[in-house]
mmCIF file of C-alpha atoms and ligand atoms in Angstrom:
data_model
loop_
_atom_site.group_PDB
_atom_site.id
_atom_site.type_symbol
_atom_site.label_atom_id
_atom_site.label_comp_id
_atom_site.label_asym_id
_atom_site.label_seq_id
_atom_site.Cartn_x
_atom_site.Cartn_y
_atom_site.Cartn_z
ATOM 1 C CA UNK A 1 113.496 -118.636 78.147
ATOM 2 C CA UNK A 2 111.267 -117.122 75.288
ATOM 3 C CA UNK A 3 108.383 -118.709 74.812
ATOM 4 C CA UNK A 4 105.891 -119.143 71.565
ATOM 5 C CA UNK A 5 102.668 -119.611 71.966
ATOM 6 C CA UNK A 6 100.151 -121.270 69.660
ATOM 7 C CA UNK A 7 97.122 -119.778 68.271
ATOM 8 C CA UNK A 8 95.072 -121.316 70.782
ATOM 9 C CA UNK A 9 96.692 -120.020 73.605
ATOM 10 C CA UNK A 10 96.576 -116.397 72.329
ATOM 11 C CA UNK A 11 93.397 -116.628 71.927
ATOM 12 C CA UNK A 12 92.692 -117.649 75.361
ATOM 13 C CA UNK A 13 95.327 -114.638 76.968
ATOM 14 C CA UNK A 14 93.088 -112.189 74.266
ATOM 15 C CA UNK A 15 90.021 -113.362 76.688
ATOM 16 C CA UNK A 16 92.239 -112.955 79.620
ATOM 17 C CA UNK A 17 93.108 -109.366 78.029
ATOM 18 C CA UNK A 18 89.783 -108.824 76.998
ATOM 19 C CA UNK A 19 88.728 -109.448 80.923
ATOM 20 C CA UNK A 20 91.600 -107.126 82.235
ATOM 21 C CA UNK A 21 90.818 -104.553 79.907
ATOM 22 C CA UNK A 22 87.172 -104.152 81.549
ATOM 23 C CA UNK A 23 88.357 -104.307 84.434
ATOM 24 C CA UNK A 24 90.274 -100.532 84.099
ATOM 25 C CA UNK A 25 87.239 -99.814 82.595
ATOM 26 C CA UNK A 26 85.225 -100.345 85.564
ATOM 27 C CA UNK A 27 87.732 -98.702 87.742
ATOM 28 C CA UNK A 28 87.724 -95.516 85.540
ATOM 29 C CA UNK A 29 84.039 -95.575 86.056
ATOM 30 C CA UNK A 30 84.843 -95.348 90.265
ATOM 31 C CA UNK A 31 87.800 -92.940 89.876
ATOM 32 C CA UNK A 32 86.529 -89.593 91.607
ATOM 33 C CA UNK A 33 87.342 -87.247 94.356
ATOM 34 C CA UNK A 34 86.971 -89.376 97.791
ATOM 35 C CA UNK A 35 87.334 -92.690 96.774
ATOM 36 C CA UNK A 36 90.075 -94.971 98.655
ATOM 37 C CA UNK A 37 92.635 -97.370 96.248
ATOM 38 C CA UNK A 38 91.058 -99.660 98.350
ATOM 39 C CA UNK A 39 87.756 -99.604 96.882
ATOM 40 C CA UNK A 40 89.182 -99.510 93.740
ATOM 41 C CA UNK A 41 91.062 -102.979 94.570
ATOM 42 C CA UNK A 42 87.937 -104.035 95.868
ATOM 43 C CA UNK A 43 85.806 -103.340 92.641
ATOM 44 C CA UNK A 44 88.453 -104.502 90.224
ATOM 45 C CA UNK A 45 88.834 -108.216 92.292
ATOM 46 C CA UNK A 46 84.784 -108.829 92.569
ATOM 47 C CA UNK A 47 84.537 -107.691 88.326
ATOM 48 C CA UNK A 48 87.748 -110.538 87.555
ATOM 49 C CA UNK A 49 86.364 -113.178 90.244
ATOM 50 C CA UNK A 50 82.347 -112.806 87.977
ATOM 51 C CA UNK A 51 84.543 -114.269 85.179
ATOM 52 C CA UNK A 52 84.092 -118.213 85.592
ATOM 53 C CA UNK A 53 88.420 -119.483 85.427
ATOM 54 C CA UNK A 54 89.657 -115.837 85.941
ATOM 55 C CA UNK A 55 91.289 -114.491 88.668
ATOM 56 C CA UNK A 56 93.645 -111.692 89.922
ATOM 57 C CA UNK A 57 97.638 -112.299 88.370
ATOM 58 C CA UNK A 58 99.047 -109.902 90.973
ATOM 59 C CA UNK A 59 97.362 -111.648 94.138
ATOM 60 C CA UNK A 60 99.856 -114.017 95.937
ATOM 61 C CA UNK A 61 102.618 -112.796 93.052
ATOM 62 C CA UNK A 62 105.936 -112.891 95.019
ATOM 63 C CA UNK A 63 103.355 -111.868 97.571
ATOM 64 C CA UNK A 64 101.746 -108.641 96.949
ATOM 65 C CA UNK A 65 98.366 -108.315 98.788
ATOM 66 C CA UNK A 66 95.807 -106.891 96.443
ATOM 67 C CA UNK A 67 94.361 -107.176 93.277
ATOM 68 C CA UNK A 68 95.717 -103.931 91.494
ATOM 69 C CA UNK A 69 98.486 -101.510 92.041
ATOM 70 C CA UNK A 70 97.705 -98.368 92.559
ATOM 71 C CA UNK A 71 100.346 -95.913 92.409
ATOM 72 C CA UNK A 72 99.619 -91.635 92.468
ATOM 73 C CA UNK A 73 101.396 -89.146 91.400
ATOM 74 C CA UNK A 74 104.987 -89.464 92.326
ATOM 75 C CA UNK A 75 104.859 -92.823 92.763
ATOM 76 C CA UNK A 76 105.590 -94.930 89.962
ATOM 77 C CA UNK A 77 104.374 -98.324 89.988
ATOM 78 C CA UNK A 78 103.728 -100.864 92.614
ATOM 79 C CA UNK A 79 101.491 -99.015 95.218
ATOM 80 C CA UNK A 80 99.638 -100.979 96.930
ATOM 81 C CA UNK A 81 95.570 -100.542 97.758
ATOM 82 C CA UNK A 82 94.701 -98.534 101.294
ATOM 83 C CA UNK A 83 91.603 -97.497 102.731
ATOM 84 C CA UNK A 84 94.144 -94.510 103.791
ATOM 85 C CA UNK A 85 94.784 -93.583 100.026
ATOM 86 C CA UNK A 86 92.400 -91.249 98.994
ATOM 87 C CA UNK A 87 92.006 -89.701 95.662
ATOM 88 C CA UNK A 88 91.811 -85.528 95.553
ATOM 89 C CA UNK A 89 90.616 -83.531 92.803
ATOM 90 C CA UNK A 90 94.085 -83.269 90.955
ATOM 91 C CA UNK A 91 95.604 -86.449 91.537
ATOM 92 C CA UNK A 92 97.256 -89.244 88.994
ATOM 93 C CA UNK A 93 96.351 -92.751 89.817
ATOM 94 C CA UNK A 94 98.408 -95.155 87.858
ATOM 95 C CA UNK A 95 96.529 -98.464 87.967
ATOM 96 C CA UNK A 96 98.403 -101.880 87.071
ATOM 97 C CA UNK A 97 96.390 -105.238 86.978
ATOM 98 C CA UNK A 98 96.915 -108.858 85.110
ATOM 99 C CA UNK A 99 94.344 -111.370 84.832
ATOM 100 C CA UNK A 100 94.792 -115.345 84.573
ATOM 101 C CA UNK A 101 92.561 -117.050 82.705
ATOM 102 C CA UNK A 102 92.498 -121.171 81.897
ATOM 103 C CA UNK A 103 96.584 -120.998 82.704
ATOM 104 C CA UNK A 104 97.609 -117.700 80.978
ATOM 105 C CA UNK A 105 98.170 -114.069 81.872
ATOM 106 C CA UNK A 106 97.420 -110.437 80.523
ATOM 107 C CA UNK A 107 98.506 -107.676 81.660
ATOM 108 C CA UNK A 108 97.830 -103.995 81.273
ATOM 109 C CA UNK A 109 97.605 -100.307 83.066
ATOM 110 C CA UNK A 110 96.615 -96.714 82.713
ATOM 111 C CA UNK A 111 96.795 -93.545 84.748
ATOM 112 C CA UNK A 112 93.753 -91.524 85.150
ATOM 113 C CA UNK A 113 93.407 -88.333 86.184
ATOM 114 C CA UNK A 114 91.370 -87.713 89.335
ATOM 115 C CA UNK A 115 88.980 -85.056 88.282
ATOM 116 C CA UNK A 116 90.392 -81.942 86.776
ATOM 117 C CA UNK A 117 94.730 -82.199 86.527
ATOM 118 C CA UNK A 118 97.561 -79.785 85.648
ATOM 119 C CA UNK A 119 98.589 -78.950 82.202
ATOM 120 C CA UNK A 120 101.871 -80.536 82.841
ATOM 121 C CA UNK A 121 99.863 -83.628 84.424
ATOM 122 C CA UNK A 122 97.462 -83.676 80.903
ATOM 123 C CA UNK A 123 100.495 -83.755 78.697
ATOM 124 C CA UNK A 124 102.558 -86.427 80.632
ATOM 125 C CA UNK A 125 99.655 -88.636 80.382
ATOM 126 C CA UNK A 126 99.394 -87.851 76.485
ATOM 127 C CA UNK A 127 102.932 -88.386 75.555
ATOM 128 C CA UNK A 128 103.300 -91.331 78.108
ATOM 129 C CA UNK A 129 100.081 -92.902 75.435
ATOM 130 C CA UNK A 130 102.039 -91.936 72.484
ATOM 131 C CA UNK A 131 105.008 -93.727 73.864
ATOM 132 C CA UNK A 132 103.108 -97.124 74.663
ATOM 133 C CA UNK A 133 101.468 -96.539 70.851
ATOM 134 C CA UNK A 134 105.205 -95.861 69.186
ATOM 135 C CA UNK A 135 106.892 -98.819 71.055
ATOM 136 C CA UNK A 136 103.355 -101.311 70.366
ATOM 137 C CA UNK A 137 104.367 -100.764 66.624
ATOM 138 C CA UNK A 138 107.129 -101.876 66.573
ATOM 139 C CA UNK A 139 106.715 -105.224 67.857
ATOM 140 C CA UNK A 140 106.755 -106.624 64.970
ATOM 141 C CA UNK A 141 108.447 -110.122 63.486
ATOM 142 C CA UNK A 142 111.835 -109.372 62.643
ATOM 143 C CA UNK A 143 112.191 -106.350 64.758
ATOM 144 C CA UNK A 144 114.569 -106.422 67.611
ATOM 145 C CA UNK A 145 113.224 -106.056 71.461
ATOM 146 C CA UNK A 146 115.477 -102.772 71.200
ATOM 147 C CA UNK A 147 113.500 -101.103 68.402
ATOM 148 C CA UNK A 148 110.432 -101.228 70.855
ATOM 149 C CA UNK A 149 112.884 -99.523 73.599
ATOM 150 C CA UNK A 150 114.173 -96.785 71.044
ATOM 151 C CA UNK A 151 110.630 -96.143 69.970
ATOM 152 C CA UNK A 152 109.243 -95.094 73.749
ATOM 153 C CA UNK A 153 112.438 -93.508 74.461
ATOM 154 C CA UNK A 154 112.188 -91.276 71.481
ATOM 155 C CA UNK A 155 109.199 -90.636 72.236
ATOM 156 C CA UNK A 156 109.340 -89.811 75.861
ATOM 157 C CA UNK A 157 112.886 -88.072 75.958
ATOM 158 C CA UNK A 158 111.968 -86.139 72.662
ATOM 159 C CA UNK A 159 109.040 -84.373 75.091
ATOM 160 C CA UNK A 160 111.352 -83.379 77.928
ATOM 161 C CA UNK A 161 111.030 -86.212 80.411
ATOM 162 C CA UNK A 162 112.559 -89.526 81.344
ATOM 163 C CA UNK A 163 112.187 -93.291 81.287
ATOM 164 C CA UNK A 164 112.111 -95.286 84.148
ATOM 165 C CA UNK A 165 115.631 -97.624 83.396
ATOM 166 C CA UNK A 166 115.399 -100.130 86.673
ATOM 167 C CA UNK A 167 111.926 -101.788 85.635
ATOM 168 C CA UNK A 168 111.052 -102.911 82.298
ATOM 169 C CA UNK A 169 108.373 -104.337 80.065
ATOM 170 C CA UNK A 170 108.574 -108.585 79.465
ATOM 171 C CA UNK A 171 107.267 -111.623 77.870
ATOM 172 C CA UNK A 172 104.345 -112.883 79.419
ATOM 173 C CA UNK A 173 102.366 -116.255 79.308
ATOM 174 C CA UNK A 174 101.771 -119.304 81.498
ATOM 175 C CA UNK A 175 103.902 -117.389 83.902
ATOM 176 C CA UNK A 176 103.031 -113.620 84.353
ATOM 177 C CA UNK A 177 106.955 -112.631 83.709
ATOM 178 C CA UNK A 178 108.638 -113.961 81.064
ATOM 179 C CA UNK A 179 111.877 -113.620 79.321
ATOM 180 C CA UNK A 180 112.617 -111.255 77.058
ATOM 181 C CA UNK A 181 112.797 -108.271 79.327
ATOM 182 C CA UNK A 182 111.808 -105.165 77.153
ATOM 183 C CA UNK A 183 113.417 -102.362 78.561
ATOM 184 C CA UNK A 184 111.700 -98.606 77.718
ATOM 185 C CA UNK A 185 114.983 -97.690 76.350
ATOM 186 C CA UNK A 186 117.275 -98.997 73.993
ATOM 187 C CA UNK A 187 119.368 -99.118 70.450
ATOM 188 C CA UNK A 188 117.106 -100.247 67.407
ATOM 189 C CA UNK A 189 118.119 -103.593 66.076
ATOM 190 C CA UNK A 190 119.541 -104.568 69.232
ATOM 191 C CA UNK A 191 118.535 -107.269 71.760
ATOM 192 C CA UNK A 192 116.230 -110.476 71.287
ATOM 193 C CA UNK A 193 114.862 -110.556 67.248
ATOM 194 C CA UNK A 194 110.733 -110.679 67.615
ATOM 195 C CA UNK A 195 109.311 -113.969 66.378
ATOM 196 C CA UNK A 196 105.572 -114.700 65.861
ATOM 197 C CA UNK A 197 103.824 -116.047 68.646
ATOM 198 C CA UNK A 198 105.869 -114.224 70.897
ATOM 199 C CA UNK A 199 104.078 -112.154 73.587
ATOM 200 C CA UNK A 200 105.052 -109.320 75.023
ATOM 201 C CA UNK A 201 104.119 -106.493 77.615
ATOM 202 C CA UNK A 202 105.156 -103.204 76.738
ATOM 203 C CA UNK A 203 104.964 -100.633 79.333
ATOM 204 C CA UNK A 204 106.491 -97.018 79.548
ATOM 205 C CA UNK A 205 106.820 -95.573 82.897
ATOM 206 C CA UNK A 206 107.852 -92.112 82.336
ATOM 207 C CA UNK A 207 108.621 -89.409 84.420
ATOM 208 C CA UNK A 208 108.259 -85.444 84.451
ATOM 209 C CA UNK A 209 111.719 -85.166 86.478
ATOM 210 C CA UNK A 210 114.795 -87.674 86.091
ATOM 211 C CA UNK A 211 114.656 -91.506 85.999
ATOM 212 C CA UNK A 212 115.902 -91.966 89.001
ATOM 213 C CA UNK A 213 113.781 -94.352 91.185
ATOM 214 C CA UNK A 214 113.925 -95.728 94.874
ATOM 215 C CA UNK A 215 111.033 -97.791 97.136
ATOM 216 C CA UNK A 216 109.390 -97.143 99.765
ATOM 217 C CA UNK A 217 110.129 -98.959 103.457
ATOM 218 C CA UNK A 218 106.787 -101.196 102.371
ATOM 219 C CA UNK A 219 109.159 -102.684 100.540
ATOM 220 C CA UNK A 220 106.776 -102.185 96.738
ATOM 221 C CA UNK A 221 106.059 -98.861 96.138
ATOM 222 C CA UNK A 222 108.423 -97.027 93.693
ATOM 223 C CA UNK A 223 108.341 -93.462 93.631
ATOM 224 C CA UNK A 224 110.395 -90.859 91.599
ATOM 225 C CA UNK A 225 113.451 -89.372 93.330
ATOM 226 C CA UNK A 226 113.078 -85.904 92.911
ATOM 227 C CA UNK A 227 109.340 -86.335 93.541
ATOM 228 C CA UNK A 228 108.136 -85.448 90.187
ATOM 229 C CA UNK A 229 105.329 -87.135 88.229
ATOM 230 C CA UNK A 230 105.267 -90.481 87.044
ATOM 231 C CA UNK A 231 102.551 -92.358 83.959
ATOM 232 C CA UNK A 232 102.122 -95.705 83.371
ATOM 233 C CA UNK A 233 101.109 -96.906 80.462
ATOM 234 C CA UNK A 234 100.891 -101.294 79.181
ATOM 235 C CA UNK A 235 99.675 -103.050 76.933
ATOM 236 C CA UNK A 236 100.073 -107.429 76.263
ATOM 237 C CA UNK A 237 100.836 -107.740 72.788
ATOM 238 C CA UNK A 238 101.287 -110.877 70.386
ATOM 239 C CA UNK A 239 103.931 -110.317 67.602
ATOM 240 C CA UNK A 240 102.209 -111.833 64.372
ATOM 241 C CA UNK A 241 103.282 -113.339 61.270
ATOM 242 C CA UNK A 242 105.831 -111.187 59.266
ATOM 243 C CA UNK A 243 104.357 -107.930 57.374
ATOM 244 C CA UNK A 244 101.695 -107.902 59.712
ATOM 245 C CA UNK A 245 100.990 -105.850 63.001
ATOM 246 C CA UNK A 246 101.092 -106.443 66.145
ATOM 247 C CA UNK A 247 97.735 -107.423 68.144
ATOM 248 C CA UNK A 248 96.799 -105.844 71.187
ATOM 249 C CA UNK A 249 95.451 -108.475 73.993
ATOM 250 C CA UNK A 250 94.376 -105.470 76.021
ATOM 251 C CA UNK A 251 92.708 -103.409 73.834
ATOM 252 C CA UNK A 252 89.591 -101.566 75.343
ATOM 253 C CA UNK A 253 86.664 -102.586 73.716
HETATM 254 MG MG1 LIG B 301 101.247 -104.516 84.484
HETATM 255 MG MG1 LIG B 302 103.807 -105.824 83.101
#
């Protein structure tokens, strides 16, 4: 079911955004050479908990352990925090995390590079950003859920690489997923018509290789098939009135 939400309560997930968009902050400040996933998941889960009625979305959810997801290079989304993971000079940490605040969610991500990264590395983080920024404009009333997924797709595919088809963007609120499912591919015009009040989270995963995906035996980590790179890129957006755009609930500040 699609839910609407009322001013009020998209105010209160723009705190909850607002809170989760610090928090990468603050975990881009720790991103270096030597520094476990781990202590990242540590950092990120004492900066939410500060926040009096905020805590961790992904803690507990359908049971994953930690506060963030932390996912490098090949791996796509879903990795979960070790003191075992260390980041090397080179590496791309893709970093997932939702906060709930006063009974809603927001939910956002990023990959950073670990010090200095490959070309190829550079420009599959910038065109995975461009793809987050061409589907987030399109979420607008009277758009269709499949203009967002022709938008990233265009986007992504028009640079060489791939989208990730098995997981997909959603509507998010009191519960952290929500119908619609927004795919990162798709036929413009097609699929659930945007309303305002509707939020959504919009987030590419694109690879260098093909889309082809399979997890781990931990049961949660995705990687690529072939092994190539993977970025991560989402945003929680609330489609507003007609004629106007969309606002970003994760927006740094
Ligand atoms: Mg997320
Ligand atoms: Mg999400």
């Amino acid at each position: 079911m699609i839910t609407i939400k009322s001013p009020r309560e998209i105010e209160t997930m723009a705190a909850a955004g607002r809170i989760v968009a610090a928090t990468l902050a603050v975990v881009a400040q720790h991103v270096r050479p030597g520094v476990s996933t781990e202590e990242l998941d540590r950092v990120a889960e004492d900066f939410i908990r500060s926040h009096p009625g905020a805590r961790p979305s992904f803690k507990g959810l359908y049971d994953f352990p930690a506060t963030l997801c932390t996912s490098l290079n090949q791996e796509v989304v879903h990795g979960i925090p070790s003191p075992r993971r260390v980041l090397k000079e080179g590496d791309l940490l893709s970093v997932d995390v939702g906060v709930w605040l006063d009974g809603l969610h927001a939910d956002s991500a990023a990959t950073f590079p670990v010090g200095k990264v490959s070309p190829e590395a550079e420009r599959l983080l910038a065109v995975t950003r461009q793809a987050l920024a061409a589907g987030v404009a399109q979420a607008r009333a009277g758009n269709h859920v499949g203009d967002i997924g022709h938008a990233v797709q265009e986007v992504a595919e028009g640079a060489g690489y791939s989208v990730v088809r098995e997981l997909v963007g959603h509507g998010i609120g009191s519960a952290f997923h929500e119908d619609p499912q927004v795919p990162n591919y798709g036929k413009p015009k097609r699929g659930p018509r945007l309303v305002p009040g509707m939020t959504i989270a919009i987030e590419p995963m694109v690879n260098v290789g093909g889309a082809e995906i399979r997890t781990l035996d931990d049961k949660w980590t995705v990687v690529t098939e072939d092994g190539s790179l993977s970025a991560h890129f989402e945003h929680t957006v609330a489609v507003g009135e007609n004629d106007t755009p969309p606002r970003i609930l994760t927006k740094p500040v």
